[in-house]
Coordinates of C-alpha atoms and ligand atoms in Angstrom, one line a residue:
X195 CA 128.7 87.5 100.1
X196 CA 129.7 88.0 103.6
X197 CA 129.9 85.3 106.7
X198 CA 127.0 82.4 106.8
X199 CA 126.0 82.3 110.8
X200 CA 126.8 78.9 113.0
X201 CA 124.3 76.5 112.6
X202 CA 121.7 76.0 115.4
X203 CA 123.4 73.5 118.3
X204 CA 122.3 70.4 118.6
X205 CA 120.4 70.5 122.0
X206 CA 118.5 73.9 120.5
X207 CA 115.1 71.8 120.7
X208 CA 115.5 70.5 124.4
X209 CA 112.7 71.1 126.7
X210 CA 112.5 71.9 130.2
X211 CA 112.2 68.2 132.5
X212 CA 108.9 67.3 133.7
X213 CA 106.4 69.3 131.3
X214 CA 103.8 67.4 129.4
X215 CA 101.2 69.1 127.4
X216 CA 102.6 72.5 127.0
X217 CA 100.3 75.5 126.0
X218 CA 100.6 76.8 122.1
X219 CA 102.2 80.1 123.3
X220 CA 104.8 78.7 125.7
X221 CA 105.7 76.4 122.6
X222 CA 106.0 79.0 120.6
X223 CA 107.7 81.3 123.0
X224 CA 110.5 78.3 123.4
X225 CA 111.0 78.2 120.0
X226 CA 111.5 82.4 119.6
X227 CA 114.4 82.1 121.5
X228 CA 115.9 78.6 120.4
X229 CA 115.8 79.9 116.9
X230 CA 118.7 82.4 115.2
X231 CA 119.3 83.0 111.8
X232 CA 121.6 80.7 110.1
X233 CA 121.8 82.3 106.3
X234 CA 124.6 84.7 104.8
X235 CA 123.6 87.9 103.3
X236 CA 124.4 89.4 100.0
X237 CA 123.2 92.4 97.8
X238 CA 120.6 92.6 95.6
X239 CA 119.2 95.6 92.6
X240 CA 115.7 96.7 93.9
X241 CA 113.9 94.6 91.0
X242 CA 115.8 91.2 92.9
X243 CA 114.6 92.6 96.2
X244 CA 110.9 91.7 96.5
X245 CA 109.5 89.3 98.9
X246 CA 113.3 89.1 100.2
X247 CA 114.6 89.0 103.8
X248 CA 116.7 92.8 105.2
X249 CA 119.9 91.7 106.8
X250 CA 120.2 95.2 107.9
X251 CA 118.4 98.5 108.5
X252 CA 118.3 100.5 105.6
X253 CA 118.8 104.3 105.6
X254 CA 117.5 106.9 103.6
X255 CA 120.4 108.4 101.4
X256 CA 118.5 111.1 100.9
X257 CA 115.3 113.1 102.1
X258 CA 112.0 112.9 100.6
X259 CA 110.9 114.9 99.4
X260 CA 114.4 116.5 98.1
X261 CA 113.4 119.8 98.2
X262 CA 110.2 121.9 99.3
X263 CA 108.0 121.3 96.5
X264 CA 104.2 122.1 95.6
X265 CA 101.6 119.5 96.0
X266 CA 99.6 121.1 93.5
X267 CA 99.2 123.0 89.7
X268 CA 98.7 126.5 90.4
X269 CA 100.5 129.8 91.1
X270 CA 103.6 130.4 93.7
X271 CA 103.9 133.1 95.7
X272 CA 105.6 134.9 99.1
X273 CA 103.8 134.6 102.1
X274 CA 100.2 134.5 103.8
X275 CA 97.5 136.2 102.0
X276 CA 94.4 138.1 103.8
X277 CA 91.0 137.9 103.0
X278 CA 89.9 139.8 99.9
X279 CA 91.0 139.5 96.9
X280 CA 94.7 139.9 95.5
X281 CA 95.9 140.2 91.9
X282 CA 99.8 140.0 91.4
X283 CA 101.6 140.4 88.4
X284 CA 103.3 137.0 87.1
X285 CA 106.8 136.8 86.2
X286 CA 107.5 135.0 82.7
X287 CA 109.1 131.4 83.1
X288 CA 107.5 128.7 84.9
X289 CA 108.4 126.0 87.8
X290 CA 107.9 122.5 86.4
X291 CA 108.4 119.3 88.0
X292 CA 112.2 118.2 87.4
X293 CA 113.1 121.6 85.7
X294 CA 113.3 124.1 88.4
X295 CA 113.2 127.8 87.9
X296 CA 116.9 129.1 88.3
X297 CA 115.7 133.1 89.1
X298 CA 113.7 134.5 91.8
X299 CA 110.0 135.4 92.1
X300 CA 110.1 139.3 93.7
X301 CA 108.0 140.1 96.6
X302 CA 105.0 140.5 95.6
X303 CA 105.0 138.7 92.0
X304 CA 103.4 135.1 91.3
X305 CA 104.9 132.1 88.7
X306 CA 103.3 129.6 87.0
X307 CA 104.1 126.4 89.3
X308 CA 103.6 122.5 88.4
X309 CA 102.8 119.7 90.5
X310 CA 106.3 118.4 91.9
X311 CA 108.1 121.2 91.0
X312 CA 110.7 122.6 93.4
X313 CA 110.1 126.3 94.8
X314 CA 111.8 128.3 93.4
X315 CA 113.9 131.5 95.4
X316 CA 110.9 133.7 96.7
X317 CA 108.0 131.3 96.5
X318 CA 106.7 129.5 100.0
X319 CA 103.1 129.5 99.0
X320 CA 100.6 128.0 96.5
X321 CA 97.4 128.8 94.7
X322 CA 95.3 126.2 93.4
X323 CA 94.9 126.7 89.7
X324 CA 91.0 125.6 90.1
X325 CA 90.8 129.3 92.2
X326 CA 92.4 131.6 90.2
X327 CA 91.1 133.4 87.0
X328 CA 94.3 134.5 84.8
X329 CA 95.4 136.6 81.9
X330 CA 98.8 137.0 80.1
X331 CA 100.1 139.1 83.2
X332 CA 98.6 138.9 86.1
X333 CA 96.8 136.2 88.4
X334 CA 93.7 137.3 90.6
X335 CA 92.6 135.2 93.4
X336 CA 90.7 135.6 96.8
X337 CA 92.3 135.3 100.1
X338 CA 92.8 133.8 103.0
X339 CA 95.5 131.2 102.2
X340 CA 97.8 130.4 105.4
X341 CA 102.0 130.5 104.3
X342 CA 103.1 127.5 103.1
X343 CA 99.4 126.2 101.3
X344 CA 99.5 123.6 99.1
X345 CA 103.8 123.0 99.5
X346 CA 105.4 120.3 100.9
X347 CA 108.3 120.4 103.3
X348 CA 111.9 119.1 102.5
X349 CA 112.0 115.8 104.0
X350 CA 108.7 116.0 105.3
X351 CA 107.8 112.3 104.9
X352 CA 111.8 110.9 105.1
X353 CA 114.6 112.6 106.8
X354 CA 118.0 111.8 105.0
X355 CA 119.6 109.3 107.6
X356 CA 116.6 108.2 109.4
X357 CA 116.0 104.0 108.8
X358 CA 113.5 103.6 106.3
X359 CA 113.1 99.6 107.0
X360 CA 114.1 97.9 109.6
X361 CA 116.2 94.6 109.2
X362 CA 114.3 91.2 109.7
X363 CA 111.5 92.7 107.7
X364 CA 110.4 91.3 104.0
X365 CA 110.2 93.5 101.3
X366 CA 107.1 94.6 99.7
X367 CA 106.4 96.3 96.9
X368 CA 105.5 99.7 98.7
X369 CA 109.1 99.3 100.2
X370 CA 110.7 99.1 96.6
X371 CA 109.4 102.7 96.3
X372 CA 110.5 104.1 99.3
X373 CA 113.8 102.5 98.7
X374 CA 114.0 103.8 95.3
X375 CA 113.0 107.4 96.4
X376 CA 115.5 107.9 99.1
X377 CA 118.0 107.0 96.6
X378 CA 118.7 103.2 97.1
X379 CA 119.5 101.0 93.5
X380 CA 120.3 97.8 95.8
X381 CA 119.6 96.2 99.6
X382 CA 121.4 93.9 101.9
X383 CA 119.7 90.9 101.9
X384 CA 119.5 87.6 103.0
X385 CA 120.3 84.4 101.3
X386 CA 116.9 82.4 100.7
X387 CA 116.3 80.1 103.2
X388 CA 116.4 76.6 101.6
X389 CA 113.6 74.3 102.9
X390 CA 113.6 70.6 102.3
X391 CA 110.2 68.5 102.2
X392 CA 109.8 65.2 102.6
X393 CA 106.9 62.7 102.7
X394 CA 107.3 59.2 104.1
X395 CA 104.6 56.2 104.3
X396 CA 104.9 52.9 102.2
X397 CA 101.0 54.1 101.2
X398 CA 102.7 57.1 99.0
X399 CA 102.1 57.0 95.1
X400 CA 103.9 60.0 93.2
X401 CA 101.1 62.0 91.2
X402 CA 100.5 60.3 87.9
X403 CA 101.2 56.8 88.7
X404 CA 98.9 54.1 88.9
X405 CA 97.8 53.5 92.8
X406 CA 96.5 49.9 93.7
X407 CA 94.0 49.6 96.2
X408 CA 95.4 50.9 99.7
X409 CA 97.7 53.2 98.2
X410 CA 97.1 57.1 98.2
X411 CA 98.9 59.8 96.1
X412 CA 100.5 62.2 97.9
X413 CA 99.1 65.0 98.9
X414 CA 101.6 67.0 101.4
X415 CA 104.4 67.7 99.3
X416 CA 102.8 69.6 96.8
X417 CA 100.7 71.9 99.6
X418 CA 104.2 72.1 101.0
X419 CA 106.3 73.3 98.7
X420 CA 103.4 75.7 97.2
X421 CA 103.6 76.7 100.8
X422 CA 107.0 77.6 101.2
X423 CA 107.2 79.6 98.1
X424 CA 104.6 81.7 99.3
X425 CA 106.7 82.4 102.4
X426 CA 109.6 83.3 100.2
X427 CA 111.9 80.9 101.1
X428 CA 113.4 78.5 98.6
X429 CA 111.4 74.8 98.5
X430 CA 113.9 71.5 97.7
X431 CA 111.8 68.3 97.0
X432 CA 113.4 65.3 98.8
X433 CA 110.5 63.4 97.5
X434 CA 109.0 60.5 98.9
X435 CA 110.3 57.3 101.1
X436 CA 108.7 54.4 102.3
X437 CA 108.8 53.8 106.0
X438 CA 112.1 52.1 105.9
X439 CA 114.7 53.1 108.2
X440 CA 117.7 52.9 106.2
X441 CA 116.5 55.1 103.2
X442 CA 115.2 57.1 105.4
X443 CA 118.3 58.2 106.8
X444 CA 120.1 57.9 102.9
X445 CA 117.6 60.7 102.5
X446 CA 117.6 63.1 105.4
X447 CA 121.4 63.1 104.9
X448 CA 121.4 63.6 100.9
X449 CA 118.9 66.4 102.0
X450 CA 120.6 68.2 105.1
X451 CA 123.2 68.6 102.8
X452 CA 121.5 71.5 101.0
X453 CA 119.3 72.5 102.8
X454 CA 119.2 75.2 106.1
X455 CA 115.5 73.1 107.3
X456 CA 113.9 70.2 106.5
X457 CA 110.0 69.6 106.9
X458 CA 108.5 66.0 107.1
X459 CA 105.9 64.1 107.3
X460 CA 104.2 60.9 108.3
X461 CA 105.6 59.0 110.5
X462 CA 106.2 61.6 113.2
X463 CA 104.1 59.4 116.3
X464 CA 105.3 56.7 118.3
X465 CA 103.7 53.7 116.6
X466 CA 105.0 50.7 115.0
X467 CA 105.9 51.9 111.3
X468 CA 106.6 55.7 112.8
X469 CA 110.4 55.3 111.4
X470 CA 111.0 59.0 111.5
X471 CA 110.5 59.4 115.1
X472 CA 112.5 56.4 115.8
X473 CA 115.2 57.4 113.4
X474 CA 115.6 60.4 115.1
X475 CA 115.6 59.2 118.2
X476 CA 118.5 57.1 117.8
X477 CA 120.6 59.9 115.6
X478 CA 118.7 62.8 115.4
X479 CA 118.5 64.4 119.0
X480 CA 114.9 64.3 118.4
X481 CA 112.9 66.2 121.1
X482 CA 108.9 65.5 121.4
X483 CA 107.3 68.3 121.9
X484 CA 103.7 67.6 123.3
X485 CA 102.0 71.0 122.4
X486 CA 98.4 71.0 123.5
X487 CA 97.1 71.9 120.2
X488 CA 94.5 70.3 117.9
X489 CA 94.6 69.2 115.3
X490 CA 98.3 67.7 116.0
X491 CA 100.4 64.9 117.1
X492 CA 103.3 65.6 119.1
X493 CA 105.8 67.8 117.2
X494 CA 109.0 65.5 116.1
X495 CA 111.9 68.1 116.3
X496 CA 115.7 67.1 115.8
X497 CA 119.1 68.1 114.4
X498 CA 120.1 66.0 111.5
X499 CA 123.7 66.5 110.5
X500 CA 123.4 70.7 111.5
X501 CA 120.1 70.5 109.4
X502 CA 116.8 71.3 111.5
X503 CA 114.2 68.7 110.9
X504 CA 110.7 69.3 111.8
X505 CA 108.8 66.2 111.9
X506 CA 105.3 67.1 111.2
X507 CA 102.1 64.8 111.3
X508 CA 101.2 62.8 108.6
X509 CA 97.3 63.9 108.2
X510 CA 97.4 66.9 105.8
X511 CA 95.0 69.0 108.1
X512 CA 97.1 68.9 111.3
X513 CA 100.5 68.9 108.7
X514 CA 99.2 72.0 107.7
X515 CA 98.4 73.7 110.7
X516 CA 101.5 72.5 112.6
X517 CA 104.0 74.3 109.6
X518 CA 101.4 77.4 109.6
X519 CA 101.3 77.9 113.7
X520 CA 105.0 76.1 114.0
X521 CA 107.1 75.8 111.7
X522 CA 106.8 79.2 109.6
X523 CA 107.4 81.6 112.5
X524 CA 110.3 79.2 113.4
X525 CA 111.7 79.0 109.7
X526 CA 111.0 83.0 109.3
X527 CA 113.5 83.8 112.4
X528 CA 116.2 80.9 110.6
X529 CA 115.8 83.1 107.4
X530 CA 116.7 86.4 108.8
X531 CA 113.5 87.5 109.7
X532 CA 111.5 88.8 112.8
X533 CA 109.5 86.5 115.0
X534 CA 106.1 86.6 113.3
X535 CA 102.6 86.9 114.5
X536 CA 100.1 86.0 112.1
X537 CA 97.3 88.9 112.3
X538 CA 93.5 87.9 113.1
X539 CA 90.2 89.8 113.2
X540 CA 87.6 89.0 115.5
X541 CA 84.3 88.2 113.8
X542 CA 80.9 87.0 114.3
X543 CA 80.7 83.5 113.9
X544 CA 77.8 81.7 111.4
X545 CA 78.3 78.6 113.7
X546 CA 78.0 76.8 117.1
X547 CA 80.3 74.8 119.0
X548 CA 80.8 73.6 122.0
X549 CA 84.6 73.0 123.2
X550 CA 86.2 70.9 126.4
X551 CA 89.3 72.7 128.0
X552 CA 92.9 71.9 127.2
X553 CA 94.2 72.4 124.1
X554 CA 93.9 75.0 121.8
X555 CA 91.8 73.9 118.0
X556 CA 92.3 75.6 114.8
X557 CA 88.8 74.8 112.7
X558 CA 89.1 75.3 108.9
X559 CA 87.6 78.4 108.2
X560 CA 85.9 81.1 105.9
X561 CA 84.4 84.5 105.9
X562 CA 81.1 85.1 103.9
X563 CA 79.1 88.8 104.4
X564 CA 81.6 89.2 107.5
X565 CA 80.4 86.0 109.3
X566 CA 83.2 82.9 109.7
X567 CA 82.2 79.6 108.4
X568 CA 83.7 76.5 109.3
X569 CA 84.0 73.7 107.5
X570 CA 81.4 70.8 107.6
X571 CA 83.7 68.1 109.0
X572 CA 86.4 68.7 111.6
X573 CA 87.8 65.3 110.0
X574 CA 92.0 65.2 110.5
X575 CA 91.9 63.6 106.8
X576 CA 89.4 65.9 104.8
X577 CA 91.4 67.4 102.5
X578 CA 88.7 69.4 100.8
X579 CA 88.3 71.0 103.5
X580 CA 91.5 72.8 103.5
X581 CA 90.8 73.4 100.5
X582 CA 87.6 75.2 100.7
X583 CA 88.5 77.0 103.5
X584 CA 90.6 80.6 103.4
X585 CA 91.4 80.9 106.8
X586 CA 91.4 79.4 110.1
X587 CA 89.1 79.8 113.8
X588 CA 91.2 79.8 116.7
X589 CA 89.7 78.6 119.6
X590 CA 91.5 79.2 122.6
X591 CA 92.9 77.2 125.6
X592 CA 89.9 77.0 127.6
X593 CA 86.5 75.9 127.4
X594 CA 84.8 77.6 125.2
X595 CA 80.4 77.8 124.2
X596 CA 79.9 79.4 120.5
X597 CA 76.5 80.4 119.1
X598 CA 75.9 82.3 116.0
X599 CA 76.9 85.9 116.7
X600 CA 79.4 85.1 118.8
X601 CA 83.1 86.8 118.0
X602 CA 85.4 84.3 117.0
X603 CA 89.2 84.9 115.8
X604 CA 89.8 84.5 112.5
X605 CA 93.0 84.4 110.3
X606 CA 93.1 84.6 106.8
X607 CA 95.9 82.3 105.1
X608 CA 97.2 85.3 104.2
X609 CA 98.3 86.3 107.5
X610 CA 100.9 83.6 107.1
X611 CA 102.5 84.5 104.1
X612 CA 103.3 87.8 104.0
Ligands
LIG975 P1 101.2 59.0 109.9 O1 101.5 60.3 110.6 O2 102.3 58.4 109.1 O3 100.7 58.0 110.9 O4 100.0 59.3 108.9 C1 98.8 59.7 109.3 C2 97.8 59.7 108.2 O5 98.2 60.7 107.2 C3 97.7 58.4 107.5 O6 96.3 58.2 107.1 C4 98.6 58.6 106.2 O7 98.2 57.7 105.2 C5 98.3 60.0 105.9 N1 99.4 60.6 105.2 C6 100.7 60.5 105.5 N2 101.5 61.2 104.6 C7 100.6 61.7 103.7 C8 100.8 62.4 102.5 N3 102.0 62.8 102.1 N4 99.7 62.7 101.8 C9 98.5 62.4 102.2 N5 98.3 61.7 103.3 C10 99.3 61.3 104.1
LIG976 MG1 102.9 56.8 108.0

């Protein structure tokens, strides 16, 4: 385990004097470069490695392939072969894939040559088995065949040396492999970033306990912390408070204490019983950001005790959308990794809307036989809606006139996770 970074500074959410609704992308450009990773880095065997953070390039150790090999069965020869046909005698012995043939093929002579197996000394050329007829000593084949058919180079696909992956990226499983191949057993990594969630609202009721009328179970933390894990960072439950100042700050500092971020929600607007704001007003440094985004409140962000708090609304639609446009790309850069851009398609729309200029919308979305379906009810509260949706349109800035057929961005959920 090496050095863990500094912490973010305590002004890192400030904004500039005089703005008031700013744009989505000058939000999120602010919060690119206010954001720096803040976890150590350690190493990890490749089977530890998936779905984890690089804290540096990796390398290839060695080239891939190895050695010039054939990409086929068949018959290895010298040399470019003219039209016609050919027979050549075959040497006894053959070239097989991890047992490579020690002697040399004469000019003019042809071995027996497996997929994978290394060339051996005199051999630069294969015939496919499919083309050839054969007896016990010779092989008889028509030409043309260019030098070099059917082989691959040394190092073709990976040059020993050259970077294989570059740091900030997450590992996938393709990556294991080419880790593996160009001789890696373990990466540098990052230490998971630990993310704290938090609900708060004296309506909460944990899951499983009777609710009287007026109260609601709680349905953030759990879409949170499923959330979370599918970004690969580490999820703490700080459970639930009610909107009461003094347990609310017990909490945030029991919480900042081990955690790197913490999410939370409720309570995040500038009415009567929205303690976190005011909390973190008084203590927290706690910056408004007024991002001209629906759905949304304005962003609560602060510093508790070193610990990064994003405040985010308390409705689970716009909670959702804030940590997906928001908070994730911000939490990705404090985990190591690069700024992400979640990747859309544009597609026809199955729908019509009409939208007023200002801020930017994110409508629950789906794609059926490459159309985008929105949900039924653009309803802050409609939780089933998230739920039935796989995606989300995003409408931009501006005023904007949709009819069926129209091209409409879409991004899949899974955009955001990976
Ligand atoms: P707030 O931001 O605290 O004003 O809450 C806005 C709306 O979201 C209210 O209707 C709350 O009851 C609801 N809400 C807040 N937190 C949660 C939660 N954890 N699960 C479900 N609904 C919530
Ligand atoms: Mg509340």
């Amino acid at each position: 385990m090496t050095l863990t970074p500094p912490p973010l500074r305590n002004d890192c959410f400030a904004l500039p004097t005089g703005v008031d609704w700013t744009p989505v992308d000058e939000a999120l450009a602010l919060l690119k470069t206010r954001m720096h990773p803040v976890t150590g880095e350690e190493t990890v065997p490749l089977d530890q490695a998936l779905g984890r953070v690089l804290s540096r390039d990796v390398l290839a150790l060695r080239s891939n392939p190895p050695l010039p090999n054939t990409a086929v069965d068949g018959y290895g020869f010298a040399g470019a072969v003219v039209e016609g046909s050919h027979v050549l005698p075959l040497i006894t012995g053959r070239a097989a894939a991890g047992l490579a043939f020690e002697g040399v093929v004469p000019r003019g002579h042809a071995i027996r040559i497996l997929t994978g197996a290394s060339l051996p000394k005199g051999v630069d050329t294969v015939i496919l088995q499919e083309d050839v007829t054969v007896d016990e000593t010779h092989v008889a084949f028509r030409g043309p065949l260019k030098q070099g058919a059917n082989t691959r180079k040394a190092g073709e696909d990976v040059q020993e040396g050259g970077c294989i992956l570059p740091e900030g990226r997450r590992v996938t499983p393709a990556d294991l492999a080419l880790a593996s191949a160009t001789g890696h057993a373990h990466l540098w990594v990052r230490r998971k970033l630990r993310v704290g969630v938090l609900s708060t609202g004296d309506e909460l009721v944990e899951p499983g306990q009777a609710a009287r009328p007026g109260q609601i179970y709680d349905a953030n933390r759990p879409m949170l912390l499923a959330l979370l894990q599918h970004m690969g960072f580490e999820s703490r439950d700080l459970g639930a408070v009610a909107d009461d100042r003094e347990m609310l700050r017990a909490r945030l500092t029991e919480g900042a204490a081990h955690t790197d971020v913490i999410l939370t929600s409720g309570g995040a607007s500038a009415g009567d019983e929205d303690h976190v704001s005011a909390l973190l007003r008084d203590t927290g440094a706690l910056q408004e950001w007024r991002i001209a985004l629906k759905p949304g409140r304005p962003l609560a962000l602060a510093m508790w005790e070193g610990t990064p708090v994003f405040g985010l609304p308390g409705n689970p639609v716009a909670a959702l959308v804030c940590t997906l446009i928001f908070a994730r790309p911000a939490m990705a850069v404090l985990s190591g990794a690069a700024w992400q851009v979640p990747q859309g398609m544009d597609l026809p729309a199955a729908f019509s809307k009409s939208k007023k200029p200002g801020r930017r919308e994110y409508l629950r979305a789906r794609v059926r036989d490459g159309q985008v379906e929105v949900f039924r009810s653009e309803g802050s509260g409609r939780i089933s809606g998230l739920s039935w949706a796989e995606g989300l349109v995003e409408l931009p800035d501006g005023a904007v006139q949709i009819s069926p057929g129209d091209l409409v961005r879409y991004i899949p959920y899974d955009s955001f996770y990976s």
